[in-house]
Every structure is written in structure tokens, then in C-alpha cells.
XYZ file of C-alpha atoms in Angstrom:
574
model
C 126.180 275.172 126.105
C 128.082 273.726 123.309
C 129.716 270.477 123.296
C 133.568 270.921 123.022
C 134.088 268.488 120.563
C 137.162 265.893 121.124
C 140.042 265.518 119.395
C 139.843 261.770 118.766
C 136.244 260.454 118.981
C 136.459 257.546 117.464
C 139.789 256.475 119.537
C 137.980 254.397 122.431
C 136.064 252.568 119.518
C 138.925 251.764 117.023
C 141.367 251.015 120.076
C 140.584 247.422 120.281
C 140.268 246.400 117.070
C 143.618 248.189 116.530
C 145.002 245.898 119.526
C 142.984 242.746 118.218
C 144.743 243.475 114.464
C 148.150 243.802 116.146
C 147.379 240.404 117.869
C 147.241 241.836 121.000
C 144.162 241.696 123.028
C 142.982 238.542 121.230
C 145.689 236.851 122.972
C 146.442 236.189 126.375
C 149.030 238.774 127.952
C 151.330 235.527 129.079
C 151.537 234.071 125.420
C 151.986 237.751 123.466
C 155.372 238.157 126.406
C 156.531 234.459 126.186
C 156.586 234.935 122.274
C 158.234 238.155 122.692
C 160.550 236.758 124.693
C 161.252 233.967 122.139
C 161.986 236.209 119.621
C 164.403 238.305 121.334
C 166.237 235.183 122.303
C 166.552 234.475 118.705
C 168.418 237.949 118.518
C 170.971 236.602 120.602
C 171.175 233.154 119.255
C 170.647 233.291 115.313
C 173.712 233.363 113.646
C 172.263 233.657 109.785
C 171.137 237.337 110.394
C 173.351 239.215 112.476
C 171.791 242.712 113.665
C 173.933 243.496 116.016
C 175.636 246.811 116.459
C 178.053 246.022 118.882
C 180.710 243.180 120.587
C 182.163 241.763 123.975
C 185.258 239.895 123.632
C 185.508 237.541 126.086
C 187.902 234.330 126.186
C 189.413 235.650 122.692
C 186.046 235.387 121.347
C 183.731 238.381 120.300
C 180.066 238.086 121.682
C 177.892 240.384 119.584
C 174.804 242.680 121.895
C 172.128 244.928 120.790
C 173.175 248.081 122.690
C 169.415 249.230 123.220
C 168.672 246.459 124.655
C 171.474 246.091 127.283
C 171.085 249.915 127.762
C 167.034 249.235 128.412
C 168.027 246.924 130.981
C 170.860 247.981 132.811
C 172.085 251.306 134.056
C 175.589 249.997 133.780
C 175.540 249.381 129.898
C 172.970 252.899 129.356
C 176.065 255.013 131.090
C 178.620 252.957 129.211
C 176.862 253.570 125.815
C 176.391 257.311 126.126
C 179.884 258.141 126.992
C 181.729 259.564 123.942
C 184.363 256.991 122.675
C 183.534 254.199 124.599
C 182.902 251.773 121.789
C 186.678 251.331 121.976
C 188.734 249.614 118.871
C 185.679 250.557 115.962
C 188.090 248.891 112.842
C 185.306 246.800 111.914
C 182.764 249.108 111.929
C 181.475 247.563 115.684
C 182.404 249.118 119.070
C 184.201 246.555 121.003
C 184.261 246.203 124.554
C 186.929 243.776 126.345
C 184.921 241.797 129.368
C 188.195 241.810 131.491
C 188.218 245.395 131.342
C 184.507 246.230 132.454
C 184.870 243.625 135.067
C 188.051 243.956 136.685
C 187.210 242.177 139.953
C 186.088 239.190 138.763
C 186.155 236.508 136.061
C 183.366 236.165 134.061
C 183.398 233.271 130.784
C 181.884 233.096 127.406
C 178.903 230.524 128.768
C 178.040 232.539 131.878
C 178.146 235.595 129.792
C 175.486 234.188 127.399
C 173.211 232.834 130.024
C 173.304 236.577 131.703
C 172.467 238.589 128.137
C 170.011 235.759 127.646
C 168.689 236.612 130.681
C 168.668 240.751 129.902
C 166.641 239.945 126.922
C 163.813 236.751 128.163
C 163.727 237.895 131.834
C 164.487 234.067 132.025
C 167.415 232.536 134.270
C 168.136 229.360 131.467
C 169.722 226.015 133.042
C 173.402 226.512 133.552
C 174.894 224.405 130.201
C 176.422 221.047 131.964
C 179.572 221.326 130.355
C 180.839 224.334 132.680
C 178.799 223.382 136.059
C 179.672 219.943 136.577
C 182.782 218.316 137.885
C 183.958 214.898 136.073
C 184.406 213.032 139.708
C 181.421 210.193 138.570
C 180.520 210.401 142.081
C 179.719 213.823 143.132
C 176.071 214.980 143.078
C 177.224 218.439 141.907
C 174.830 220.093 144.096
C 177.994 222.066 145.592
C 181.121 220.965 143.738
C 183.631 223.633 142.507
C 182.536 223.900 138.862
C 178.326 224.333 139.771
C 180.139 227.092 142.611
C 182.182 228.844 139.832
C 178.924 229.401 137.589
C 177.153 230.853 139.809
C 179.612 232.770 141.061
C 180.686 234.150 137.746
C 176.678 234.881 137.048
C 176.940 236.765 139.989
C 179.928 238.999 139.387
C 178.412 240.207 136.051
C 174.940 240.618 137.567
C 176.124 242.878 140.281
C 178.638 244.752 138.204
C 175.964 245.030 135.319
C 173.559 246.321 138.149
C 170.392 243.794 137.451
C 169.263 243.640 140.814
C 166.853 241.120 140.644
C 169.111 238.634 139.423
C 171.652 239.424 142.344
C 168.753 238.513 144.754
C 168.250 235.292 142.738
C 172.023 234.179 142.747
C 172.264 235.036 146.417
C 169.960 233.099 147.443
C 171.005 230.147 145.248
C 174.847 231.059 146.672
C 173.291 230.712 149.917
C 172.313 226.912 149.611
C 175.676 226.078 148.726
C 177.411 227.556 151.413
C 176.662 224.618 153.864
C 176.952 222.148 151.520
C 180.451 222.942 149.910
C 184.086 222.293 150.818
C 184.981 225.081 152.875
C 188.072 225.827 149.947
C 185.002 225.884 147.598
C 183.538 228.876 150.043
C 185.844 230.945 149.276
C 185.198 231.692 145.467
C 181.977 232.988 147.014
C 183.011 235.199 149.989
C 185.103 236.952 147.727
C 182.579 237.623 144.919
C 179.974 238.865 148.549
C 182.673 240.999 149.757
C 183.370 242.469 146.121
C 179.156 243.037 145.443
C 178.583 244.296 149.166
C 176.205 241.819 149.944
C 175.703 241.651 153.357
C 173.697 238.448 153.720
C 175.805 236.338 151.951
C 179.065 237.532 152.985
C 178.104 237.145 157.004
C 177.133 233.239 156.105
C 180.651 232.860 154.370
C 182.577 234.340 157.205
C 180.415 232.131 159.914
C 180.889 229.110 157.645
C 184.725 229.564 157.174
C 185.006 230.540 160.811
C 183.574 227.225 161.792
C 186.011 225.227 159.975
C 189.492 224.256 160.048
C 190.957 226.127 157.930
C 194.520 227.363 158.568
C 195.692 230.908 158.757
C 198.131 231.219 155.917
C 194.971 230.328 153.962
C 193.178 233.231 154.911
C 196.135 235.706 154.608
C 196.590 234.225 150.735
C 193.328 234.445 149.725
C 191.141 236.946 151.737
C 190.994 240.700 151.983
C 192.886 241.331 155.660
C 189.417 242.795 157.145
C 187.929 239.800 156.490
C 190.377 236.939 157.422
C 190.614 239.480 161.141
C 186.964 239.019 161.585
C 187.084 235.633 161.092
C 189.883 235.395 163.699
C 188.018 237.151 165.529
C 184.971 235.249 165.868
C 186.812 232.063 166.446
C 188.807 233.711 169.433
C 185.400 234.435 170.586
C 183.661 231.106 170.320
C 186.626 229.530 171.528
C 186.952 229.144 175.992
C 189.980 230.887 177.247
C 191.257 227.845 179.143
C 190.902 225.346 175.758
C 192.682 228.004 173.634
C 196.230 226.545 172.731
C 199.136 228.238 173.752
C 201.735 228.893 170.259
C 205.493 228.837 170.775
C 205.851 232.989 169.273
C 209.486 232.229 168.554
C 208.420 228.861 166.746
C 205.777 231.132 164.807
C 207.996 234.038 163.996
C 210.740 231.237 162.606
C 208.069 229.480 160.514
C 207.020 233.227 158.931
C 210.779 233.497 158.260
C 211.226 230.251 156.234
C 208.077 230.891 154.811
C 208.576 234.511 153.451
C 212.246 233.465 151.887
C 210.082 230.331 149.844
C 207.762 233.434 148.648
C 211.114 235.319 147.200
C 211.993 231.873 145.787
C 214.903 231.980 147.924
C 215.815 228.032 149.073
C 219.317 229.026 149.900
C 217.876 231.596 152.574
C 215.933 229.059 153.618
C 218.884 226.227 154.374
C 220.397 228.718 156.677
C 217.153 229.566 158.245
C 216.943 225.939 159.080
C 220.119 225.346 160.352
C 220.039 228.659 162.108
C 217.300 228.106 163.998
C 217.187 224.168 164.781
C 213.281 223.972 163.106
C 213.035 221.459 160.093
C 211.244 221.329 156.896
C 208.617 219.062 158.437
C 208.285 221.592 161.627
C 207.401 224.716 159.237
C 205.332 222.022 156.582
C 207.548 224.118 154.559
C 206.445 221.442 151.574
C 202.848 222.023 152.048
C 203.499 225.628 151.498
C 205.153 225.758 148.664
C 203.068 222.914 147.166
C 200.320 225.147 147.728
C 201.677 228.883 146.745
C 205.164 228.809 145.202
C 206.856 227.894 141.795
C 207.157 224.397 140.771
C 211.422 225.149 140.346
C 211.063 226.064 144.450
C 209.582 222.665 145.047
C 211.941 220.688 143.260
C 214.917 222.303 144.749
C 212.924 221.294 148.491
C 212.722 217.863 147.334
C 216.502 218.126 146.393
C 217.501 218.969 150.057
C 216.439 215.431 150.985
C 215.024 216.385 154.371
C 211.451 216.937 153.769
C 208.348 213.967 154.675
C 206.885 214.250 151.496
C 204.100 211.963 152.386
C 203.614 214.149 155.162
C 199.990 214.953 156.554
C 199.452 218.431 158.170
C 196.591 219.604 160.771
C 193.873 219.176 158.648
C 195.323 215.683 157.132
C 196.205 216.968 153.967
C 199.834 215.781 152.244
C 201.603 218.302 149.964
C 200.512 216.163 147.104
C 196.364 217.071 148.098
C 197.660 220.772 147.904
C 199.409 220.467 144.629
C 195.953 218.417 143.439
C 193.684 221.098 144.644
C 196.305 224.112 143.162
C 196.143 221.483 139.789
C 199.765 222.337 138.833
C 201.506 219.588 136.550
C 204.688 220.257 137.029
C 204.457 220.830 141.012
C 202.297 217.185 141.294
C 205.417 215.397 138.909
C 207.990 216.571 141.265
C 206.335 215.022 144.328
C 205.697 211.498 142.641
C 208.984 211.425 141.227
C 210.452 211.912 144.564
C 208.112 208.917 146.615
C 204.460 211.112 146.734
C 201.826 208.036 147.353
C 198.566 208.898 144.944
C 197.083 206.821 147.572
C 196.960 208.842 150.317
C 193.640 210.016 151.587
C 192.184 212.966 153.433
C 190.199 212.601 156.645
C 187.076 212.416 154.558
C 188.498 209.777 152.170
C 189.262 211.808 149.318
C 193.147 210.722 147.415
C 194.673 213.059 145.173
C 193.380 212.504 141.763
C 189.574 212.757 143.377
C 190.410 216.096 144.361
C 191.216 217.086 140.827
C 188.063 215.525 139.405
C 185.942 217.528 141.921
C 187.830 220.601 141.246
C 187.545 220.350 137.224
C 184.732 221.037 134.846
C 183.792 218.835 132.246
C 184.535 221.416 129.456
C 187.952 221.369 130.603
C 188.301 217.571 130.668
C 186.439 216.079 127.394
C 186.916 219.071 124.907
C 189.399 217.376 121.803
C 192.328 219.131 121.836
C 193.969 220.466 118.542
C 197.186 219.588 117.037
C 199.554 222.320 118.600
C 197.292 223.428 120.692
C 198.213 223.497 124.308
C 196.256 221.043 126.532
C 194.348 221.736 129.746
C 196.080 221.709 133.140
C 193.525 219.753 134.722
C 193.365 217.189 132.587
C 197.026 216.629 132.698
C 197.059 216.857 136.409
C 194.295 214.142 136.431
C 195.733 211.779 133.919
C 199.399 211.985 135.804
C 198.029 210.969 139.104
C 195.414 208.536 137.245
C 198.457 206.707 135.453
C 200.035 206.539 138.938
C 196.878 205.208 140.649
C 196.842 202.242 137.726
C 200.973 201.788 138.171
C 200.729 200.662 141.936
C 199.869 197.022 142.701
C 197.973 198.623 146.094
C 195.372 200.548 144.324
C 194.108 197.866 141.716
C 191.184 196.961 143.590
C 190.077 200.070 143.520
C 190.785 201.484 139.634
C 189.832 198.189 138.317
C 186.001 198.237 140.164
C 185.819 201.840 139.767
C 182.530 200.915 137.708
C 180.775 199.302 140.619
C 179.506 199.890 143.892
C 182.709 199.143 146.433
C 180.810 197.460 149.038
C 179.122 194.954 146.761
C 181.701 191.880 146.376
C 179.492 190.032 144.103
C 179.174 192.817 141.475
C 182.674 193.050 142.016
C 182.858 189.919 140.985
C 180.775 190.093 138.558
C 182.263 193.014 137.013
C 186.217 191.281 136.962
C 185.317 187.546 135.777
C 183.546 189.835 132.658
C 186.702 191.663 132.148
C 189.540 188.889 132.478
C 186.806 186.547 130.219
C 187.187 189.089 127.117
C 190.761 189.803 127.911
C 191.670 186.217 127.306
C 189.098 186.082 124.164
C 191.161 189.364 122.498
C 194.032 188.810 123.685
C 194.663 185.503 125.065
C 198.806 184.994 125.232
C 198.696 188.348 127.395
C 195.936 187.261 129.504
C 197.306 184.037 130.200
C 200.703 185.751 131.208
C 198.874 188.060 133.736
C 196.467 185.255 135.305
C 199.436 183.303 136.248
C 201.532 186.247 137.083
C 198.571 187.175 139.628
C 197.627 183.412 140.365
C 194.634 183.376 139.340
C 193.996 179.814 137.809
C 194.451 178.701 141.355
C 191.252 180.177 142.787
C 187.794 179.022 141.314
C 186.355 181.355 139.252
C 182.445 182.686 140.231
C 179.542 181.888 138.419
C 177.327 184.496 136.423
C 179.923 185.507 133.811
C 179.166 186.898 130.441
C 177.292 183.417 127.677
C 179.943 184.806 125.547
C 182.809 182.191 126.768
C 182.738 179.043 124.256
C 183.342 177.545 127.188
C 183.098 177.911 130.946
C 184.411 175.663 134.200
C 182.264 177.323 136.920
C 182.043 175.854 139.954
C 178.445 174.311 141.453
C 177.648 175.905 144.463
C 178.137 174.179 147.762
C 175.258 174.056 150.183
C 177.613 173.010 153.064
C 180.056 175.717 152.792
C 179.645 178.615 155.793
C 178.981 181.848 154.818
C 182.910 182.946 155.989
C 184.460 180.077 154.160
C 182.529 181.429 151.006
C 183.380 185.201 151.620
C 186.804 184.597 152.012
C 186.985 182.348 148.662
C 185.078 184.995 146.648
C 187.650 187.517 148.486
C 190.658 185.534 147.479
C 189.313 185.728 143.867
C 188.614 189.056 143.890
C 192.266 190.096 144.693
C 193.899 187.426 141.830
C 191.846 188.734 139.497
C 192.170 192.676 140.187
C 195.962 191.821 140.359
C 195.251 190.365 136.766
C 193.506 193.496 135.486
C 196.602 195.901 137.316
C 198.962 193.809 135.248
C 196.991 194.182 132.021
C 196.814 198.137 132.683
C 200.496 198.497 133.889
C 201.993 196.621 130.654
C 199.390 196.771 128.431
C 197.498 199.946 128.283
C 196.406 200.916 124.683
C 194.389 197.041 125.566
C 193.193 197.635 128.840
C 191.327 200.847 127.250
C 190.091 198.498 124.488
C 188.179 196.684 127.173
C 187.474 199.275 129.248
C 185.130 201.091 126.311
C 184.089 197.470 125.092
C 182.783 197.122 128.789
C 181.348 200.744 129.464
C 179.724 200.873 126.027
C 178.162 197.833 127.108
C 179.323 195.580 123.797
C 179.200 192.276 124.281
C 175.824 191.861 122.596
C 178.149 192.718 119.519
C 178.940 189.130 119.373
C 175.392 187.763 118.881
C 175.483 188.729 115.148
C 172.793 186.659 114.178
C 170.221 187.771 116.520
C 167.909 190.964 115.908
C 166.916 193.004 112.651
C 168.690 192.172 109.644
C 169.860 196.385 110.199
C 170.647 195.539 113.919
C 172.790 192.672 112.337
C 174.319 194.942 109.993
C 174.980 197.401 112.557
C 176.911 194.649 114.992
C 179.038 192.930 112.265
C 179.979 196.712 110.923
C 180.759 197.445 114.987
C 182.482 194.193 115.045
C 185.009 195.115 113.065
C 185.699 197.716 114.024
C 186.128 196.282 117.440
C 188.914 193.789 115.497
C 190.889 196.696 114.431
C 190.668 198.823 117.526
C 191.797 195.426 119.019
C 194.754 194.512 116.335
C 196.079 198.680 116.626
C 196.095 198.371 120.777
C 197.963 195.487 120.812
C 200.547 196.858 117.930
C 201.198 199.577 120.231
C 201.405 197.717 123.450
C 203.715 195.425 121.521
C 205.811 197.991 119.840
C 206.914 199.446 124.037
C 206.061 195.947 126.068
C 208.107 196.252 129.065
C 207.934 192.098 129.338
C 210.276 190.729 127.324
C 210.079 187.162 127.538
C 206.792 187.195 125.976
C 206.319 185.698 122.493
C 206.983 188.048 119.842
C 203.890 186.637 117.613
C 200.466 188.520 118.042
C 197.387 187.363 119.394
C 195.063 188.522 117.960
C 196.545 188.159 114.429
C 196.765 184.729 114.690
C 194.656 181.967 113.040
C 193.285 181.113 116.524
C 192.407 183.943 117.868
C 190.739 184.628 113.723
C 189.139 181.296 114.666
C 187.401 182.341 118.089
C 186.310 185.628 116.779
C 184.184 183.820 114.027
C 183.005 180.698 116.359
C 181.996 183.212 119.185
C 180.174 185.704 116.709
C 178.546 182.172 115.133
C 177.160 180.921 118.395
């Protein structure tokens, strides 16, 4: 019998030199997919070539795709694509697609957006960028603060909505870990985005976690589908014995609904003859709590007007309407409190005062990005340098601003940290200095040895061998509060100097002075930095001068003096 002859015989043969010339086999499978991973990547990232064929606007900004790529990937963008007329406004000659629009349910930015297409065209999760997933409290560990929460909860939204399953599974489980871990406010962001994506898991772990806590009832009406704030009541009827279970006043409850439900219409008058109808007060309903929390900043202020209100306050879970208006991180609501007697200083059961509230809740983006002339500036970082300028403008919390640096339970780094600070406060500015050491009285209490070489001259006192270890803590104490009384006063009247120092200090500077040591570029370098530390000095005072609230002090500068000129040179000599 014949041979039927095939239609390719030389196909097995040529097949992998074919491979070997495409740089296939040759190389291993893991290298040829990392590099064509890389270079997909670039797609997304190189901005001299721009092949793309298509845009997402998100934030005001346009994000250009590769429609067969996103259609490859996702089932979502392959239905979106096909349909006739869905590129939307085509003026340019791209189809546009608005990201508010194809995910109405949740909020998705332009950073988590471009981790999520980087991921549709690697199959690589990248780090989330810092700037959007860390707070700018410089103690949190932002393993569960709000901003790390937010990112992945926006990754989340567009994974599920964008159907890429196995990056759902990822974030869940990731979502999962900070469930425990998080305020139970912060849980909330991500019960929602589990009850919007279905998914089951997480969603049970939210409602357990939030059913555990102490968090009140108006809280879950405001900000939870009803199904899901009644199983939550539910389960802590349940896990709650019938003979422990507090018994409500209803007619106190329906009353407090009332006066509530007029401060939602914005209606204060309704709620003056609610109040005097019914015998309840302000403080009875935490009527200021509530509308610190959920109502204009005009319904606040008229509150405050009616005089009757606690407005340092704390409710059941030890929070003061100022912690509410922190955590809501509304300017004009936290103003109207401290102008009528809100203390910054109050803390919540787990030590937390206002302004560390709105550190914890804002991302650095928000906080350090420059913002342009006529440009309008952050809420956050209002909020945080209002209640920051109040912290600094009471005597009470000086201690604590002017240490912030160090750890709080170490008194000799305290120490250490303060004689440093009043030392190059009387070196820059010495008139002002002097003013605010005797204000504070601190040339009566002897000063503690290890301060900065800088000081032309130093009267530290030689340790005494006979002196008990409480005689000594309370002298270092007493020193500690004249000279964080010092530093208040230098903040409180002098601020555009106090910042002076406080970058001099955290830029770790004083090795500026030593201009002879090091390289002759290092010495370059310092006497270049030097003056520019002069001028930063001579502009802070100018400004300090030009709205000094102490008017008996001399009207000459400083640090435009011969003198001070004098103890520049002989400190940067030495």
C-alpha cells in the first residue's frame, strides 16, 4: 500500500529551530513571560510612544488602555467594547469612558486604577505607591490605618466590577487581615465594598467584627444597607443574656429620633421646641455629637449659639463632638467647636486627641502635595493644621508638641531633645529666647548635661553622687516643664522661628556649623547651607516681628545685629 504522503513533512523538524530563531525554546519559559510581561508594562507606562486606542477619565485625568488587551482579560471590558457606541465622547479621535460611570458603586482613583491595568497586563499585583496607602500619623504602623484600608478597598471595587476573579480572591484575603486589626469605623469601608461584590467570606467577618464592637446604632442606620445593620442587631441581641440586656426608656428614644430627624431637615428652630416640649436637653439626645458627625456646619453653629450644649462632652463610646468632627474632617464644623471652648486635648478611651484622628484618617498624598496658587487646598490638611495650631496655642499640651520627636517615656531624651532646642534658639535668636526662658523660669533650674558642642559656652552642672534617684527625677522633671514652657512660648509668639528650628533640628543640621571639618566639597556644601540657614533665619524673624503679639519687646532684630553676626562667625570658626 502506498504511503499517503503528509502535508507538512518537514514541520516536526523545522519546528524548533523556528522556536529557537524566535527566541523561544532557547530560553527558559519563566524569562520569555517575565520579559513579556516587561514589555507590556512599558505599554502602559511609556509616555514617548503612545499606542493606545482608547481612554478612562478618572479624577479629571484621562488614563489611556489598549482595548484588546483589557478585552483579553476581562469579560467586563470584551462586552463593553463590542457594544455599538460605547466609546462615548470620540472628538479626539479616542473612545472615552468616564470611571464614575462604569463603577457606580464605588470609588475607584487614578493610582489604584493604574496598579489594577498594570495588573491586567503583568499578571503582577505591584506594591501599593506609599503616597495613597499610608496615613501621616508618624506613629501608626499602617498595617490597618484608613488610607492602606481605602487602597485596597478601591483595588477591590474595580477588580470585582471588572470581573478578574483571581485578583478578588487575592484582595479578600488581604481585606481579611485587616479586619481584626482596624478601627471598627475603618471596617466599614470594607463591609460595604463585601456586601456590594457578594462576597460571602468577607462580608460575614465584617458583620461579626462590627457586631462585637461598640458601635452605636445611628452609625449603622447612616452608613449600612438596613439588611445588614438588622443582622448585626441581631446577632448582638443574641450573644447578649436576657437578664444583662438594658432596659431603654421608648419615650426617651422616640424623643431623641424626633430632635434628631428635625437636625437632618436643618431645622434648629424645630428642635428648641422639641426641647422645651419634651423636658430632654441637648446633652440627653448628644444632639452635638450628631450633628458634628452628619449635619451642615451652619446647623452646628446655630447649636453652639443656643448656649446649652457640653461641648466637651464625651458620649458612650468616649468620643467628644470634636473626635466626630476630626474623624468626618470638616473645617468649618471643627472651627465652630474650638471657637466656642472645644479642648484639642481631649482623648478617646484608647488615647487618641483630635488632631491624631485626622492624621490616621489622611493619606500622605493629601497632606504633602504643594498646592497651587488658586487652587483650593485639601480638607484634611486644613482640618489637621487648625487643630495642630490649637494643640501648640495651649500652655497644657507643650510637653507633648514640643517632644513629639522623642519617645514620651524617656525623660532623658526628653531632655536631651529640649536643652538642643532652647541652646539654638538663644544662638538665632537670642533677645526672644531670653524673653521666653524667663517668661517660663527657666534660668532657675540647672540645665542637663549632654547638649549639642555647638554652645561657645556651657554652665552644666557636675553630677552629684549623693543625690537619690527621686531628688534627681524630680530636678530633671522640673527642667523638663521650664523648658517645654520655653519652647510653647517660642511657638505661640513666634512661629515662622519655631519652624526654623524645628527643620534645623529634624534635618539634623547642626554639623552645619563645623565648616572647617570634612572635604573641601563637604565644606562648600555647609557654608552654601549656612547661609541659607542665615536667611531662612533673618525672613522668620521679619515675619514674626512684623505680627509679634509682645509688645514690650525691643524693636531691634536679633539676628541682624552685630552680635548675633559675631556668634554666627565664632561658632562656624570653632
Amino acid at each position: 500500500m502506498a504511503r499517503v504522503p503528509t502535508m507538512f513533512p518537514v514541520a516536526p523538524r523545522l519546528a524548533p529551530r523556528l522556536l529557537r530563531g524566535a527566541g523561544g525554546w532557547d530560553q527558559p519559559r519563566g524569562l520569555s513571560l517575565s520579559k513579556l510581561s516587561s514589555n507590556l508594562e512599558h505599554l502602559l507606562l511609556d509616555t514617548e510612544f503612545d499606542c493606545t486606542d482608547a481612554e478612562i477619565a478618572v479624577e479629571g485625568t484621562p488614563v489611556g488602555i489598549h482595548r484588546c488587551i483589557l478585552a483579553a482579560r476581562s469579560r467586563f471590558f470584551r462586552d463593553l467594547f463590542s457594544r455599538e457606541g460605547s466609546g462615548g465622547n470620540r472628538q479626539e479621535g479616542k473612545p472615552r469612558y468616564v470611571m464614575n460611570e462604569l463603577v457606580p458603586g464605588g470609588r475607584i482613583g487614578r493610582e489604584a486604577l493604574m496598579v489594577f491595568l498594570s495588573y491586567l497586563y503583568t499578571g503582577k499585583l505591584r506594591a501599593a505607591p506609599q503616597d495613597v496607602s499610608i496615613c501621616v500619623d508618624r506613629f501608626c504602623a499602617h498595617d490597618a490605618c484608613r488610607p492602606a484600608i481605602g487602597f485596597a478597598v478601591e483595588l477591590l471595587y474595580a477588580s470585582s466590577v471588572f470581573q478578574i476573579a483571581e485578583l478578588v480572591s487575592l484582595l479578600q484575603r488581604r481585606l481579611l487581615n485587616f479586619v481584626d486589626k482596624a478601627m471598627v469605623e475603618d471596617v466599614i469601608p470594607i463591609l460595604q465594598v463585601a456586601s456590594h461584590s457578594k462576597l460571602n467570606q468577607l462580608l460575614s467577618h465584617c458583620v461579626q467584627r462590627v457586631a462585637r464592637s461598640d458601635l452605636d446604632d445611628i452609625a449603622l442606620e447612616k452608613e449600612l444597607l438596613q439588611e445588614v445593620a438588622e443582622e448585626i442587631r441581631l446577632l448582638r441581641r443574641e450573644s447578649q443574656p436576657k437578664e444583662s440586656t438594658a432596659t431603654v426608656d421608648p419615650m426617651l428614644e422616640k424623643r431623641i429620633k424626633r430632635i434628631h430627624r428635625a437636625l437632618d431637615s436643618d431645622d434648629v428652630e424645630l428642635v428648641k421646641l422639641l426641647l422645651n416640649e419634651s423636658g430632654v436637653t441637648l446633652d440627653d439626645t448628644y444632639a452635638l455629637h450628631y450633628a458634628a458627625a452628619y449635619c451642615d456646619s451652619k446647623v452646628i453653629a446655630e447649636l453652639l449659639d443656643l448656649g446649652s450644649a457640653n461641648v466637651n462632652l464625651k458620649n458612650d463610646r468616649g468620643y467628644t463632638p470634636l473626635h466626630l468632627a476630626a474623624m468626618r474632617r470638616e473645617p468649618a464644623v471643627i472651627v465652630s467647636l474650638l471657637t466656642k471652648g472645644a479642648s484639642a486635648l481631649e482623648t478617646t478611651a484608647d488615647g487618641q486627641n483630635a488632631v491624631r484622628i485626622c492624621r490616621r484618617l489622611t493619606r500622605a498624598k493629601d497632606y504633602f502635595t504643594r498646592t497651587e496658587q488658586g487652587q483650593e487646598s485639601n480638607k484634611n490638611k486644613i482640618c489637621i493644621d487648625i487643630l495642630e495650631r490649637e494643640m501648640m496655642r495651649n500652655p497644657l499640651a507643650a510637653e507633648d508638641s514640643a517632644t513629639s520627636p522623642l519617645l514620651a517615656d524617656d525623660l532623658h531624651m526628653k531632655l536631651l531633645y529640649l536643652e538642643n532646642r532652647v541652646a539654638f534658639a538663644r544662638l538665632f535668636f537670642p533677645a526672644e529666647a531670653k524673653l521666653a526662658m524667663e517668661i517660663a523660669h527657666a534660668n532657675t533650674t540647672s540645665e542637663f548635661t549632654g547638649i549639642a558642642k555647638s554652645r561657645s559656652s556651657s554652665n552644666l552642672r557636675d553630677v552629684d553622687l549623693n543625690e537619690t534617684p527621686v531628688v534627681q527625677n524630680k530636678r530633671l522633671r522640673s527642667r523638663v516643664d521650664a523648658l517645654s514652657k520655653t519652647v510653647e512660648l517660642g511657638q505661640r509668639y513666634f512661629p515662622h522661628c519655631s519652624q526654623v528650628l524645628d527643620k534645623f533640628l529634624e534635618d539634623d543640621l547642626p554639623d552645619v556649623f563645623y565648616l572647617q571639618k570634612g572635604t573641601p566639597d563637604e565644606q562648600k556644601v555647609k557654608k552654601l547651607r549656612f547661609c541659607e540657614l542665615k536667611e531662612d533665619v533673618r525672613k522668620a524673624f521679619s515675619k514674626d516681628k512684623a505680627g509679634s503679639l509682645l509688645l514690650g519687646l525691643s524693636s531691634s532684630s536679633s539676628t541682624s545685629s552685630p552680635k548675633s553676626e559675631e556668634k554666627y562667625h565664632m561658632v562656624a570658626r570653632n
